[in-house]
Amino acid sequence: MHPAQRQNQKLSLIQYWKESGLIHSQKLIEAFMQIQRELFIDDFLMDQAYADHPLPIGEGQTISQPTTIMLMIQLLEVESHHTILEVGAGSGYNAALLSLLGSKVITIERHHKVAKQAEYNLRENGCSNVTVVIGDGKLGLSNQSPFDRIIVTAAASEVPKHLKKQLGIQGQMVLPVGPPHACQMMCLKKVNSTHYKSTSHGLFSFVPLV
C-alpha cells in the first residue's frame, strides 16, 4: 500500500470519530495524526495499520484497535503536567500517544522481547519522555508513585490493589475489568486516600492481565 493510501485510511478514521462523536479531544486527534502507527507494527501488517481492529505483535500480545486506544486515552483526561503509568507497553504505540499529551510516561511490560521492541520503537519515534520498565504491571512502581494517571491495557479480573494505592489524590485510572472477551471499561477516580469513584463505559475485548 502506498503511504498516501495509509494517510487516507488515517483521515477516514478521524472523520468517523468526529462524525460519530466518539472522539472529541482535539489534542488527542492531533497526537494521533503525529504518531505513525505503521512504525509500531510488523512490516507485513503495515497495510492494516489503520484498519480498526487489533493486530498481533508477538508473544501472544496485540496492539488494540485504534478506536479502543483513543477512547481509553480520552477517558484518561491527560493534562500536560501529568505523570502517567501504563501497564502493558505492547509495541509502544499507546505510550507514544501519551508522550505528546503528558509530561512523563512510564510503561511496564512483562514480556522481555516485547519490552525491548517497544523501547526501540519509542526511541526511533523520538519519544524521549517515555521509560520502558520490564516487570509485573499489576504491582505498578511504588518507588515512583503517586501517578496522576494510570492506564491498563489488559483485562483485569478486578482493579489491582497496588495500582489503586499508587494513584495520586484526584488521579484517574482507566482499565478493562472482567473476562477478556466481555470486560467493562472502567474509569476510577481517587477522591481521597480511602474513597474512589468509578464509572463504566461499555464492553470490550482484551488479552488478560497476568
Short mmCIF file of C-alpha atoms in Angstrom, two decimals, residues 14-189:
data_model
loop_
_atom_site.label_atom_id
_atom_site.label_comp_id
_atom_site.label_asym_id
_atom_site.label_seq_id
_atom_site.Cartn_x
_atom_site.Cartn_y
_atom_site.Cartn_z
CA ILE A 14 -10.63 10.65 12.20
CA GLN A 15 -13.69 11.59 10.15
CA TYR A 16 -15.57 8.60 11.57
CA TRP A 17 -14.63 9.55 15.15
CA LYS A 18 -15.70 13.15 14.66
CA GLU A 19 -18.98 12.34 12.91
CA SER A 20 -19.91 9.68 15.46
CA GLY A 21 -18.88 11.88 18.38
CA LEU A 22 -16.71 9.08 19.77
CA ILE A 23 -13.53 11.16 19.93
CA HIS A 24 -13.89 14.86 20.61
CA SER A 25 -10.48 15.71 22.12
CA GLN A 26 -8.65 17.82 19.57
CA LYS A 27 -5.34 17.34 21.41
CA LEU A 28 -5.75 13.58 21.13
CA ILE A 29 -6.64 13.71 17.44
CA GLU A 30 -3.55 15.84 16.82
CA ALA A 31 -1.42 13.25 18.65
CA PHE A 32 -2.97 10.50 16.52
CA MET A 33 -2.07 12.46 13.38
CA GLN A 34 1.50 12.97 14.56
CA ILE A 35 2.35 9.39 15.59
CA GLN A 36 2.77 6.88 12.75
CA ARG A 37 1.04 3.67 13.86
CA GLU A 38 2.64 1.75 11.00
CA LEU A 39 6.02 2.10 12.74
CA PHE A 40 4.73 0.19 15.78
CA ILE A 41 3.67 -2.98 13.95
CA ASP A 42 5.43 -5.64 11.88
CA ASP A 43 6.20 -4.75 8.27
CA PHE A 44 3.94 -7.49 6.88
CA LEU A 45 0.97 -5.88 8.67
CA MET A 46 1.73 -2.34 7.54
CA ASP A 47 -1.20 -2.22 5.10
CA GLN A 48 -3.51 -2.81 8.08
CA ALA A 49 -2.00 -0.04 10.20
CA TYR A 50 -5.23 1.99 10.22
CA ALA A 51 -7.73 -0.85 9.97
CA ASP A 52 -9.98 -0.60 13.02
CA HIS A 53 -9.18 -3.96 14.58
CA PRO A 54 -6.43 -5.41 16.84
CA LEU A 55 -3.15 -6.69 15.34
CA PRO A 56 -0.68 -9.27 16.71
CA ILE A 57 2.67 -8.00 17.99
CA GLY A 58 4.20 -11.30 19.17
CA GLU A 59 4.30 -13.28 22.43
CA GLY A 60 0.53 -13.70 22.26
CA GLN A 61 0.03 -9.94 22.64
CA THR A 62 -1.86 -7.47 20.44
CA ILE A 63 -1.99 -3.79 19.64
CA SER A 64 -5.59 -2.73 20.28
CA GLN A 65 -7.77 -1.31 17.54
CA PRO A 66 -7.31 2.45 17.07
CA THR A 67 -10.82 3.34 18.27
CA THR A 68 -10.35 1.45 21.56
CA ILE A 69 -6.98 3.08 22.21
CA MET A 70 -8.37 6.54 21.52
CA LEU A 71 -11.42 6.00 23.73
CA MET A 72 -9.25 4.83 26.63
CA ILE A 73 -6.85 7.76 26.38
CA GLN A 74 -9.73 10.22 26.04
CA LEU A 75 -11.27 8.81 29.25
CA LEU A 76 -7.92 9.29 30.98
CA GLU A 77 -8.18 13.10 30.54
CA VAL A 78 -4.43 13.69 30.44
CA GLU A 79 -3.10 17.18 31.14
CA SER A 80 0.31 18.47 30.07
CA HIS A 81 1.79 18.33 33.60
CA HIS A 82 0.73 14.73 34.33
CA THR A 83 2.97 11.75 35.03
CA ILE A 84 1.38 8.63 33.56
CA LEU A 85 1.88 4.95 34.35
CA GLU A 86 0.92 2.49 31.63
CA VAL A 87 0.56 -1.21 32.39
CA GLY A 88 1.25 -3.22 29.24
CA ALA A 89 3.64 -1.43 26.89
CA GLY A 90 2.90 -3.65 23.92
CA SER A 91 4.62 -2.22 20.87
CA GLY A 92 4.86 1.23 22.49
CA TYR A 93 2.13 2.90 20.45
CA ASN A 94 -0.11 3.93 23.36
CA ALA A 95 2.89 5.35 25.21
CA ALA A 96 3.86 7.34 22.12
CA LEU A 97 0.42 8.97 22.01
CA LEU A 98 0.53 9.64 25.76
CA SER A 99 4.00 11.17 25.45
CA LEU A 100 2.52 14.02 23.40
CA LEU A 101 -0.21 14.67 25.98
CA GLY A 102 1.54 14.40 29.38
CA SER A 103 4.94 15.35 30.77
CA LYS A 104 6.26 11.87 31.59
CA VAL A 105 5.23 8.31 30.75
CA ILE A 106 6.43 5.12 32.41
CA THR A 107 5.25 1.92 30.76
CA ILE A 108 5.64 -1.58 32.23
CA GLU A 109 5.85 -4.73 30.11
CA ARG A 110 6.26 -8.27 31.46
CA HIS A 111 7.46 -9.82 28.16
CA HIS A 112 11.17 -9.04 27.76
CA LYS A 113 11.16 -9.32 23.96
CA VAL A 114 8.06 -7.12 23.61
CA ALA A 115 9.51 -4.54 26.01
CA LYS A 116 12.74 -4.29 24.04
CA GLN A 117 10.79 -3.81 20.80
CA ALA A 118 8.68 -1.10 22.44
CA GLU A 119 11.83 0.62 23.65
CA TYR A 120 13.26 0.55 20.14
CA ASN A 121 10.03 1.82 18.54
CA LEU A 122 9.72 4.69 21.01
CA ARG A 123 13.34 5.69 20.59
CA GLU A 124 13.01 5.63 16.78
CA ASN A 125 9.97 7.89 17.06
CA GLY A 126 11.75 10.40 19.29
CA CYS A 127 9.61 9.79 22.38
CA SER A 128 12.24 10.95 24.86
CA ASN A 129 9.86 11.35 27.82
CA VAL A 130 8.90 7.64 27.91
CA THR A 131 10.62 4.99 30.04
CA VAL A 132 10.03 1.27 29.44
CA VAL A 133 10.31 -0.98 32.50
CA ILE A 134 10.31 -4.80 32.43
CA GLY A 135 8.21 -6.15 35.28
CA ASP A 136 4.84 -7.18 36.67
CA GLY A 137 2.44 -4.39 35.83
CA LYS A 138 -0.10 -5.45 38.47
CA LEU A 139 2.41 -4.34 41.10
CA GLY A 140 2.94 -0.94 39.49
CA LEU A 141 6.01 1.06 40.53
CA SER A 142 5.62 2.14 44.14
CA ASN A 143 9.03 3.85 44.23
CA GLN A 144 7.87 6.31 41.54
CA SER A 145 4.31 6.84 42.74
CA PRO A 146 1.96 8.61 43.11
CA PHE A 147 0.87 8.86 39.48
CA ASP A 148 -1.57 11.41 38.06
CA ARG A 149 -2.91 8.90 35.58
CA ILE A 150 -2.75 5.11 35.21
CA ILE A 151 -3.87 3.16 32.15
CA VAL A 152 -4.05 -0.64 31.97
CA THR A 153 -4.14 -2.24 28.52
CA ALA A 154 -5.17 -5.78 29.52
CA ALA A 155 -8.29 -7.22 31.13
CA ALA A 156 -8.03 -7.42 34.93
CA SER A 157 -10.31 -9.72 36.93
CA GLU A 158 -10.51 -6.88 39.47
CA VAL A 159 -8.86 -3.49 39.96
CA PRO A 160 -5.28 -4.26 41.11
CA LYS A 161 -4.89 -3.01 44.70
CA HIS A 162 -1.29 -1.89 44.19
CA LEU A 163 -2.31 0.36 41.31
CA LYS A 164 -5.14 1.90 43.35
CA LYS A 165 -2.66 2.79 46.08
CA GLN A 166 -0.24 4.33 43.59
CA LEU A 167 -2.83 6.67 42.11
CA GLY A 168 -2.49 10.24 43.37
CA ILE A 169 -5.38 12.12 45.00
CA GLN A 170 -7.72 13.30 42.23
CA GLY A 171 -5.87 10.93 39.91
CA GLN A 172 -7.64 8.74 37.36
CA MET A 173 -7.15 5.17 36.20
CA VAL A 174 -8.69 3.62 33.08
CA LEU A 175 -8.76 -0.15 32.73
CA PRO A 176 -10.87 -3.02 31.39
CA VAL A 177 -12.26 -5.19 34.22
CA GLY A 178 -13.81 -8.64 33.80
CA PRO A 179 -13.41 -11.65 31.49
CA PRO A 180 -11.14 -10.96 28.48
CA HIS A 181 -13.88 -11.12 25.83
CA ALA A 182 -16.51 -9.20 27.81
CA CYS A 183 -14.71 -6.76 30.09
CA GLN A 184 -16.18 -3.46 31.22
CA MET A 185 -14.14 -0.34 30.55
CA MET A 186 -13.83 1.39 33.91
CA CYS A 187 -12.66 4.86 34.87
CA LEU A 188 -11.65 5.10 38.51
CA LYS A 189 -11.07 8.46 40.21
#
